[in-house]
mmCIF file of C-alpha atoms in Angstrom:
data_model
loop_
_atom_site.group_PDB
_atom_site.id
_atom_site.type_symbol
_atom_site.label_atom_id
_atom_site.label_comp_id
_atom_site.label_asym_id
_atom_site.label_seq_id
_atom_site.Cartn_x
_atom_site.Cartn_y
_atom_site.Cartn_z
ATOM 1 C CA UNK T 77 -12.300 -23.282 -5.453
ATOM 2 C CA UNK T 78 -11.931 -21.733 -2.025
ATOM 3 C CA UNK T 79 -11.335 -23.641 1.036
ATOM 4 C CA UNK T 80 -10.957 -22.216 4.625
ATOM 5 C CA UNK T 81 -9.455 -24.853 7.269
ATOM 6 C CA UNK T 82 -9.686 -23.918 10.913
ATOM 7 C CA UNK T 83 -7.089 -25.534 13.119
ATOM 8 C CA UNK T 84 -7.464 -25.588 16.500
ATOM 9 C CA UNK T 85 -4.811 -27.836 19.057
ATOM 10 C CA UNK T 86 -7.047 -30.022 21.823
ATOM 11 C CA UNK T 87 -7.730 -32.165 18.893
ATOM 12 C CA UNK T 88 -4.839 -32.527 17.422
ATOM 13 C CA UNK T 89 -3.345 -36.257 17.165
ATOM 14 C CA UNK T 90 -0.894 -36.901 20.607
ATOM 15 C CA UNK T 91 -2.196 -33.644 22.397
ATOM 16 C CA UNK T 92 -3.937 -34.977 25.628
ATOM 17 C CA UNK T 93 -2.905 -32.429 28.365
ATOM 18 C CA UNK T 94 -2.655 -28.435 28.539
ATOM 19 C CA UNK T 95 1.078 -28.486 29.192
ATOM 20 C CA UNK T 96 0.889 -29.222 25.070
ATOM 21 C CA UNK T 97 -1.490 -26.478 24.337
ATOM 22 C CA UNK T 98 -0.771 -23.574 26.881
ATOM 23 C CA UNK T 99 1.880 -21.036 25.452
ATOM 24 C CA UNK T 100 3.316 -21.207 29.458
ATOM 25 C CA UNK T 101 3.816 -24.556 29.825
ATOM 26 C CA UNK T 102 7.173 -26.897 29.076
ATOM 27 C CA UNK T 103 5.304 -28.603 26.288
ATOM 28 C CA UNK T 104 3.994 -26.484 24.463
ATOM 29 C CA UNK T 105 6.567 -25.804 21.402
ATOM 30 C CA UNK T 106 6.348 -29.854 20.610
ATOM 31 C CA UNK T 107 1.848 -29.221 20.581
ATOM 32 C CA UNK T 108 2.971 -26.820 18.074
ATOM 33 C CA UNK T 109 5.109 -28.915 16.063
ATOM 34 C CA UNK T 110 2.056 -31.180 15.501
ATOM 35 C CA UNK T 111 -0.904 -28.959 15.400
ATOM 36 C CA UNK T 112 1.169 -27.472 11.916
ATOM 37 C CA UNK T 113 1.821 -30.865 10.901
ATOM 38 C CA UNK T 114 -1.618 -31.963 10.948
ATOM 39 C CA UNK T 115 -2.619 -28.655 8.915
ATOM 40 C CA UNK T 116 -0.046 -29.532 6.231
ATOM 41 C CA UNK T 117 -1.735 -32.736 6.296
ATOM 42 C CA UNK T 118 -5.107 -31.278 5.562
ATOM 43 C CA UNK T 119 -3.871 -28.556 3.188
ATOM 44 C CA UNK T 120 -2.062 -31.254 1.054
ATOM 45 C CA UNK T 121 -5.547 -33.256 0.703
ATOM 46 C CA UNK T 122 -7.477 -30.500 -0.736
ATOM 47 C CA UNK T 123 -5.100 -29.634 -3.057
ATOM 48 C CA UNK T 124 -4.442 -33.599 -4.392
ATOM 49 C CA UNK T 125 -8.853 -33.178 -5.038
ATOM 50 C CA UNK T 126 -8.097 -28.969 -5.957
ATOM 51 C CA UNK T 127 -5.030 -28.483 -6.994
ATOM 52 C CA UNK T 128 -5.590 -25.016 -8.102
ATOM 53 C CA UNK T 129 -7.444 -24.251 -4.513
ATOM 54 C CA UNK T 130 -7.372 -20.826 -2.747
ATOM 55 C CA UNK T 131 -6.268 -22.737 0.758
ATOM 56 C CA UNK T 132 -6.732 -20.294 3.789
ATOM 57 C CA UNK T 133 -5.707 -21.842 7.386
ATOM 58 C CA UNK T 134 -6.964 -20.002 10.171
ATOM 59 C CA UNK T 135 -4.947 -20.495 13.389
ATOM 60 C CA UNK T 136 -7.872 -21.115 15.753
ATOM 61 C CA UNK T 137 -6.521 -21.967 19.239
ATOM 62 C CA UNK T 138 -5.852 -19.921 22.160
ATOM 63 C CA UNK T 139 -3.844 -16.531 21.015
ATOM 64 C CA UNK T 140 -4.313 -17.629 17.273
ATOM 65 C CA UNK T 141 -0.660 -17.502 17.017
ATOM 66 C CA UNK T 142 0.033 -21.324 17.492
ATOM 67 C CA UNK T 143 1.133 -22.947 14.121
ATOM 68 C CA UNK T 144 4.484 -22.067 12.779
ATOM 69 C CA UNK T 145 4.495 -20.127 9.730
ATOM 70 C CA UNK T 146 7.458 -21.419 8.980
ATOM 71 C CA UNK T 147 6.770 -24.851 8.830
ATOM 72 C CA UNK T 148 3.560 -24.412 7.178
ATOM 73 C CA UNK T 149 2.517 -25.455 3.658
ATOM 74 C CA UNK T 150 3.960 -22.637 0.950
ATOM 75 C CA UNK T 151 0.698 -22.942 -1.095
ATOM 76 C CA UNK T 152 -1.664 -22.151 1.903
ATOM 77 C CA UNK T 153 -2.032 -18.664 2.979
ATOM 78 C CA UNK T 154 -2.126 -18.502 7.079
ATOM 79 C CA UNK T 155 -4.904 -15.825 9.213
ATOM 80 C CA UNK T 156 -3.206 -15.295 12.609
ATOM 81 C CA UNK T 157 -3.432 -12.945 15.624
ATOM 82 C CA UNK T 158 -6.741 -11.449 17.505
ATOM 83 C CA UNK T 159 -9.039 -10.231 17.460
ATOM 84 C CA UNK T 160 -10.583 -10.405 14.535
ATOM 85 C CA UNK T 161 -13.933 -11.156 12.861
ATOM 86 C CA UNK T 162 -15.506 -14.400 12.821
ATOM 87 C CA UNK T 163 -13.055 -15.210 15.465
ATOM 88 C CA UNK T 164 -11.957 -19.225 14.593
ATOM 89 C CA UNK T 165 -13.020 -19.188 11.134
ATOM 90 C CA UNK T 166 -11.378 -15.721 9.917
ATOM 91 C CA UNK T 167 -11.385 -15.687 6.791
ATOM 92 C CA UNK T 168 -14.851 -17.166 5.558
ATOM 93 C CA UNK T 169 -16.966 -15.734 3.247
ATOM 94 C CA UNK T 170 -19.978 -16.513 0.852
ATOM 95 C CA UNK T 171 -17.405 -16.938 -1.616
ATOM 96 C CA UNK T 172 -16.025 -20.126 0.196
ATOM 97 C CA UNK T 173 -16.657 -23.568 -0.948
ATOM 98 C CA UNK T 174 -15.600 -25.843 1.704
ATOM 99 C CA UNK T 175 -14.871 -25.236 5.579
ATOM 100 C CA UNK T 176 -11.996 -28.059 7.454
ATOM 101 C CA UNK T 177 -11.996 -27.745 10.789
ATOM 102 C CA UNK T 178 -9.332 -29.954 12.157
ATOM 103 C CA UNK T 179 -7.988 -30.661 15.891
ATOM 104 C CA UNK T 180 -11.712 -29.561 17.151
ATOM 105 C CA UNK T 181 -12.836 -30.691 20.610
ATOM 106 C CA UNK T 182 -15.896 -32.007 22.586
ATOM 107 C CA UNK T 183 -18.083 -29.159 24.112
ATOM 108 C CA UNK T 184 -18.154 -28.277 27.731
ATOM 109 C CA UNK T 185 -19.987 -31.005 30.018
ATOM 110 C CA UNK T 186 -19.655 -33.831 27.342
ATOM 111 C CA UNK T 187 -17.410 -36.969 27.358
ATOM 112 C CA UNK T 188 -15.140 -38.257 27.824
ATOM 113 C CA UNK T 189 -13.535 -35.972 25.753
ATOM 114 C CA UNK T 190 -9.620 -34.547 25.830
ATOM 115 C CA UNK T 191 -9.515 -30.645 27.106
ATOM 116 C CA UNK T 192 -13.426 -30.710 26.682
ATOM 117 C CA UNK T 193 -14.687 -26.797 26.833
ATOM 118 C CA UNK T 194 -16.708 -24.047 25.410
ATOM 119 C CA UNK T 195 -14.536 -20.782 23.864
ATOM 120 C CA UNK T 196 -12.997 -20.886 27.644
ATOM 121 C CA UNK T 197 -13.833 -22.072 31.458
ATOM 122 C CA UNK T 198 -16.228 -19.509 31.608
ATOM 123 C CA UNK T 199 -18.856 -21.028 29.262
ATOM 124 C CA UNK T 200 -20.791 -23.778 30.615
ATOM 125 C CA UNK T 201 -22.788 -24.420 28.617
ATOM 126 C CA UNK T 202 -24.750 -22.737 25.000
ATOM 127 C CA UNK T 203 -27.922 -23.111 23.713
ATOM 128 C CA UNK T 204 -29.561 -21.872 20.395
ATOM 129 C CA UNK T 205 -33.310 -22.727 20.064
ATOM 130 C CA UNK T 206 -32.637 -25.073 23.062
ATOM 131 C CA UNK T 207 -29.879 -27.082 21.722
ATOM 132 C CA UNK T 208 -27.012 -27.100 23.148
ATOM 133 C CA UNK T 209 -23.418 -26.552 21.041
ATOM 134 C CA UNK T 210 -19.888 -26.132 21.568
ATOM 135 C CA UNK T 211 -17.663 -24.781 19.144
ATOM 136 C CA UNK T 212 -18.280 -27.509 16.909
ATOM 137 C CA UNK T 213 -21.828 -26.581 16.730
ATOM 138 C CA UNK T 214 -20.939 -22.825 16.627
ATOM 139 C CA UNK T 215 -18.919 -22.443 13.924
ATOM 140 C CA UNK T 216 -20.650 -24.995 11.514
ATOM 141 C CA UNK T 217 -23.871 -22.460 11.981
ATOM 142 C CA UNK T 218 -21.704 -19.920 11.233
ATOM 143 C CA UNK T 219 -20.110 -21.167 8.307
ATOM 144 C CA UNK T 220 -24.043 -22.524 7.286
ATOM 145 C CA UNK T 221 -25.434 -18.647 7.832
ATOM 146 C CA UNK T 222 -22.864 -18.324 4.517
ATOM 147 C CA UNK T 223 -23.914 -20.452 2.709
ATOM 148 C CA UNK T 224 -20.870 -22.645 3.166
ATOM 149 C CA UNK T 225 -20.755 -26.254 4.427
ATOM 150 C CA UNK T 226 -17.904 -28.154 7.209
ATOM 151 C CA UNK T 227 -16.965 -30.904 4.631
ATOM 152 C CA UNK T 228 -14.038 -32.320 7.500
ATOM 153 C CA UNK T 229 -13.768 -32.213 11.114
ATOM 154 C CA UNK T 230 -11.086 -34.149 13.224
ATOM 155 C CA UNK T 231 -10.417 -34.953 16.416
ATOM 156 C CA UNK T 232 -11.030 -37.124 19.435
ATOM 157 C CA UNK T 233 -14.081 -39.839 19.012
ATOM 158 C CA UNK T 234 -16.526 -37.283 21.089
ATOM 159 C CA UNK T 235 -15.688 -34.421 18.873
ATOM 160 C CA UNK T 236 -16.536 -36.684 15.608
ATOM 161 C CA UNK T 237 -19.406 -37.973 17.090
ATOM 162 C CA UNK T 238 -20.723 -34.583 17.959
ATOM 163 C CA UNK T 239 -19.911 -33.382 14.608
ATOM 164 C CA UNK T 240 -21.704 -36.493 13.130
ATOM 165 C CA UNK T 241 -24.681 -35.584 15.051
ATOM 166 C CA UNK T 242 -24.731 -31.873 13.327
ATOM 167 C CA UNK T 243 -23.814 -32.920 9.997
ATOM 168 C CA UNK T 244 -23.879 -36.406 9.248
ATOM 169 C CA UNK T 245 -22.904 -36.180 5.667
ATOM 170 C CA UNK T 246 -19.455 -34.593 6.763
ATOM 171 C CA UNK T 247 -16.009 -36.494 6.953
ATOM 172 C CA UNK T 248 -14.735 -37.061 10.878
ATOM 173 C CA UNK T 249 -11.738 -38.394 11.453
ATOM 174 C CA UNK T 250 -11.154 -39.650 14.838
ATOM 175 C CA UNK T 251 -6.907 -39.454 15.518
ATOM 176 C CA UNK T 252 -7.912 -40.363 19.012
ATOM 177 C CA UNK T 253 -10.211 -42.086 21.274
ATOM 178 C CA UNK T 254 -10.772 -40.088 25.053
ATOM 179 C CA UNK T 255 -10.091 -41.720 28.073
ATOM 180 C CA UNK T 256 -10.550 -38.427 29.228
ATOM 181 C CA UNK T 257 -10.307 -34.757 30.124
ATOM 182 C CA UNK T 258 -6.851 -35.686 30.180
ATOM 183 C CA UNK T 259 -6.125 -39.123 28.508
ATOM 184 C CA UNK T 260 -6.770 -40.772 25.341
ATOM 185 C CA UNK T 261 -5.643 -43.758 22.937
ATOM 186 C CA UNK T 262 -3.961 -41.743 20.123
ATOM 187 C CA UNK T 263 -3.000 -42.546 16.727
ATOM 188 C CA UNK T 264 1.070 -42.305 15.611
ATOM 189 C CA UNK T 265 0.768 -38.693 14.399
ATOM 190 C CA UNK T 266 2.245 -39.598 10.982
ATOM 191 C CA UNK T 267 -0.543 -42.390 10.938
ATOM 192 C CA UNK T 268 -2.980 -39.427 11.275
ATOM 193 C CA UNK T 269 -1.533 -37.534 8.737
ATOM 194 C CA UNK T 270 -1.944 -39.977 6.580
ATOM 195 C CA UNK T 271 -5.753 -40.268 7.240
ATOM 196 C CA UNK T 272 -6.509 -36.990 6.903
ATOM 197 C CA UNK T 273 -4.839 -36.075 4.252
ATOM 198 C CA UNK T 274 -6.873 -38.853 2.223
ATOM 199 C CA UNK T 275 -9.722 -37.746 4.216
ATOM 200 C CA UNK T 276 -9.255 -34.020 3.358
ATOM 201 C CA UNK T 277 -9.020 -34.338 -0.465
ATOM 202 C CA UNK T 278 -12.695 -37.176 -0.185
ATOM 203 C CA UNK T 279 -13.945 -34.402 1.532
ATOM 204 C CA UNK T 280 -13.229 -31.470 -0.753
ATOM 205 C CA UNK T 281 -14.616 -33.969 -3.593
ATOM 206 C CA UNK T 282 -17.944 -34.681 -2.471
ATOM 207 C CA UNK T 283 -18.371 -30.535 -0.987
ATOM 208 C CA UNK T 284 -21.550 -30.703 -3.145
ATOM 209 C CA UNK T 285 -23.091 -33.172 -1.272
ATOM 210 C CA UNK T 286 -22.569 -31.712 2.020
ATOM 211 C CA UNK T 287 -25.455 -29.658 3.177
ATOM 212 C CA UNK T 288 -24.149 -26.278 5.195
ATOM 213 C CA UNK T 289 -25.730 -25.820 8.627
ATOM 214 C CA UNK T 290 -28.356 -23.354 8.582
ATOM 215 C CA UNK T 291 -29.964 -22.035 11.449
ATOM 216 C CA UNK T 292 -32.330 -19.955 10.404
ATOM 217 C CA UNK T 293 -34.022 -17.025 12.845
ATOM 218 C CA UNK T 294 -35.209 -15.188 15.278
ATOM 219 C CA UNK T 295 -33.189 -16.842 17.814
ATOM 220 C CA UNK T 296 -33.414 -17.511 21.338
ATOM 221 C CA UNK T 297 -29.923 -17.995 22.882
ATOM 222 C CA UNK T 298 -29.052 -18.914 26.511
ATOM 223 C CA UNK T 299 -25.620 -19.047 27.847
ATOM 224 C CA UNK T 300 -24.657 -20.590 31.381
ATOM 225 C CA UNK T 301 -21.816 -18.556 32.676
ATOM 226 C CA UNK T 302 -19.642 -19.942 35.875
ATOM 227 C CA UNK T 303 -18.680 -16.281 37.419
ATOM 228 C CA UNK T 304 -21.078 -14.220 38.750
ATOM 229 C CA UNK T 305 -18.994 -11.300 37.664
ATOM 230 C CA UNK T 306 -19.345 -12.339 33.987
ATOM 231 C CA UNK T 307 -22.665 -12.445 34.467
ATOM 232 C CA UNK T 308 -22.769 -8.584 35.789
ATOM 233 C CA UNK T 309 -20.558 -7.403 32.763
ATOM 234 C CA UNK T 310 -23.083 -9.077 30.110
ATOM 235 C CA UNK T 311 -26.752 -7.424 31.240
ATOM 236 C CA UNK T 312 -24.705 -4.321 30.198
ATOM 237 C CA UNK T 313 -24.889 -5.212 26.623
ATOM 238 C CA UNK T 314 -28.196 -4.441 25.112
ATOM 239 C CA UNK T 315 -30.754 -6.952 24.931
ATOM 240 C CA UNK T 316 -29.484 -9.489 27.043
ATOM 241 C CA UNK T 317 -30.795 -10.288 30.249
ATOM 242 C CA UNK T 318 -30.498 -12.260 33.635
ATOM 243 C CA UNK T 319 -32.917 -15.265 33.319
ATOM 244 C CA UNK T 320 -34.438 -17.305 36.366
ATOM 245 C CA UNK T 321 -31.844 -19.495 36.735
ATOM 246 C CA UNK T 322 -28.437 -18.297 38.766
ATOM 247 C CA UNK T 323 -25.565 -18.866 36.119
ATOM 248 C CA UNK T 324 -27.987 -17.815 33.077
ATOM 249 C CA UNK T 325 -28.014 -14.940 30.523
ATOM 250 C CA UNK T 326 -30.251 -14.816 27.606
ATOM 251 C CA UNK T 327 -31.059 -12.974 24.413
ATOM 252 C CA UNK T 328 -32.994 -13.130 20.895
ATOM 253 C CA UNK T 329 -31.052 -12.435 17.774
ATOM 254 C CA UNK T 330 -32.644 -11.561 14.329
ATOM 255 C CA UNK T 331 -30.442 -14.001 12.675
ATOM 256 C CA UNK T 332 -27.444 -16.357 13.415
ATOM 257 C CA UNK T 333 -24.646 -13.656 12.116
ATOM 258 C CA UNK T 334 -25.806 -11.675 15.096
ATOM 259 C CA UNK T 335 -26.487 -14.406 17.750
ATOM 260 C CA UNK T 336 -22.763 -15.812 16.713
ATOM 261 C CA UNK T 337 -21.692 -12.507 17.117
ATOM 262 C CA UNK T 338 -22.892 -11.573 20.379
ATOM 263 C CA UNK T 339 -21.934 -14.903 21.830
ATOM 264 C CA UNK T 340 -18.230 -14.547 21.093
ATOM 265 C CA UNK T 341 -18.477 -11.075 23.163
ATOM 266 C CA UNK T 342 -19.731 -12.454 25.856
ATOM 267 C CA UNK T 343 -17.598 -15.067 25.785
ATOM 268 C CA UNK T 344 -14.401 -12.069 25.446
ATOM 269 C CA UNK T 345 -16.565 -10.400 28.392
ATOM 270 C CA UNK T 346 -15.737 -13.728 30.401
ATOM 271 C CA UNK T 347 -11.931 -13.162 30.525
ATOM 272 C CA UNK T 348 -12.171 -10.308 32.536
ATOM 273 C CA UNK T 349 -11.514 -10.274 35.877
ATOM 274 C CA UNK T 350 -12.712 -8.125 38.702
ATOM 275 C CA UNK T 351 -10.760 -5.031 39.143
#
């Protein structure tokens, strides 16, 4: 058995303000500290249901160099550093059985939800066929294009109810409930811990009877971008296009590989600044 967990830090039990989750700011070592915790956590469930598991923990927040190696479960293998393909789920393939994403937050424009966002403050908003998805949304298509289903997702109440919305079968387990952008009724991280680590291995047991999200195509994909400039860079890559409305750019993909694809390069296309 082969399970990939995705660990991202906004999510993460405690976490309520960037100071924890920026790599500049004072607090960011101890956001660290319990980001890797709460992948231990999560590790040590699947292999109580797998104990011969193939556990894979991609580092999915920011630079992608967040947890600490050193501190992280022996048994797990760890995908750090960027770029790299598939972006926050590195590491995923058709011969996965089960995808964890843990410390996941609310999509841009939704809440109250802690650090709510889309990839960065540059996506407003996505939509696939219409429907509008954050990273939540993204990646569980992703992971459904192969074949593979998110069996766990954690994090504040709006990011499992937005999971629960995509894939009501799945485990959510809320460590937190948002006040917030920046505020939110936590959980004692070792209480957390606890939860998902008995949530992790339930999870992992019932990975049959989690259908994977599958989006199936041609697909029409809009994007709402807040710089102008952004804008400019992405009606230079083929096929997409300046729509009607101001902040909007828009293209059809043969398939949700592709659309997922393009999306996080125009979301890379976003960090860059005018020269």
């Amino acid at each position: 058995m082969k399970a990939l967990i995705s660990v991202d830090m906004e999510g993460i039990s405690g976490i309520v303000h960037s100071s924890e989750t920026n790599p500049e700011r004072y607090d960011y070592q101890r956001g660290r500290e319990l980001m890797t915790a709460e992948a231990n956590a999560v590790i040590a469930g699947v292999l109580d249901a797998e104990p011969t598991a193939d556990v894979l923990v991609a580092d999915a927040h920011g630079t992608f160099r967040n947890l600490l190696p050193e501190q992280l479960d022996r048994r797990a293998r760890l995908v750090r550093g960027k770029p790299r393909a598939l972006n926050m789920l590195a590491g995923l393939d058709e011969e996965t059985d089960a995808a964890l994403f843990v410390g996941y937050h609310v999509r841009a424009g939704e809440g109250p939800g802690v650090l709510a966002h889309t990839m960065n403050g540059e996506i407003l908003d996505v939509r696939v066929t219409g429907r509008s998805l954050g990273e939540i949304g993204l990646n569980a298509a992703m992971a459904g294009h192969l074949g593979v289903p998110v069996v766990l997702l954690s994090g504040d109440d709006a990011a499992c109810a937005e999971a629960a919305a995509l894939i009501p079968e799945a485990v959510t387990v809320p460590v937190k409930e948002a006040l917030g952008m920046a505020a939110a009724v936590t959980l004692h991280p070792e209480e957390a811990r606890d939860r998902l680590r008995r949530a992790a291995a339930d999870a992992v047991s019932r990975r049959t009877e989690i259908p994977p999200l599958a989006l199936t195509g041609p697909l029409d994909v809009e994007i709402d971008l807040a710089s102008p400039h952004t804008i400019d860079l992405a009606t230079l890559v083929p096929g997409v296009s300046r729509t009607a409305g101001a902040r909007t750019v828009a293209f059809t993909a043969p398939d949700y590989g592709t659309a997922y694809r393009l999306i996080l390069l125009l979301a890379q296309l976003a960090t860059i600044r005018p020269a």
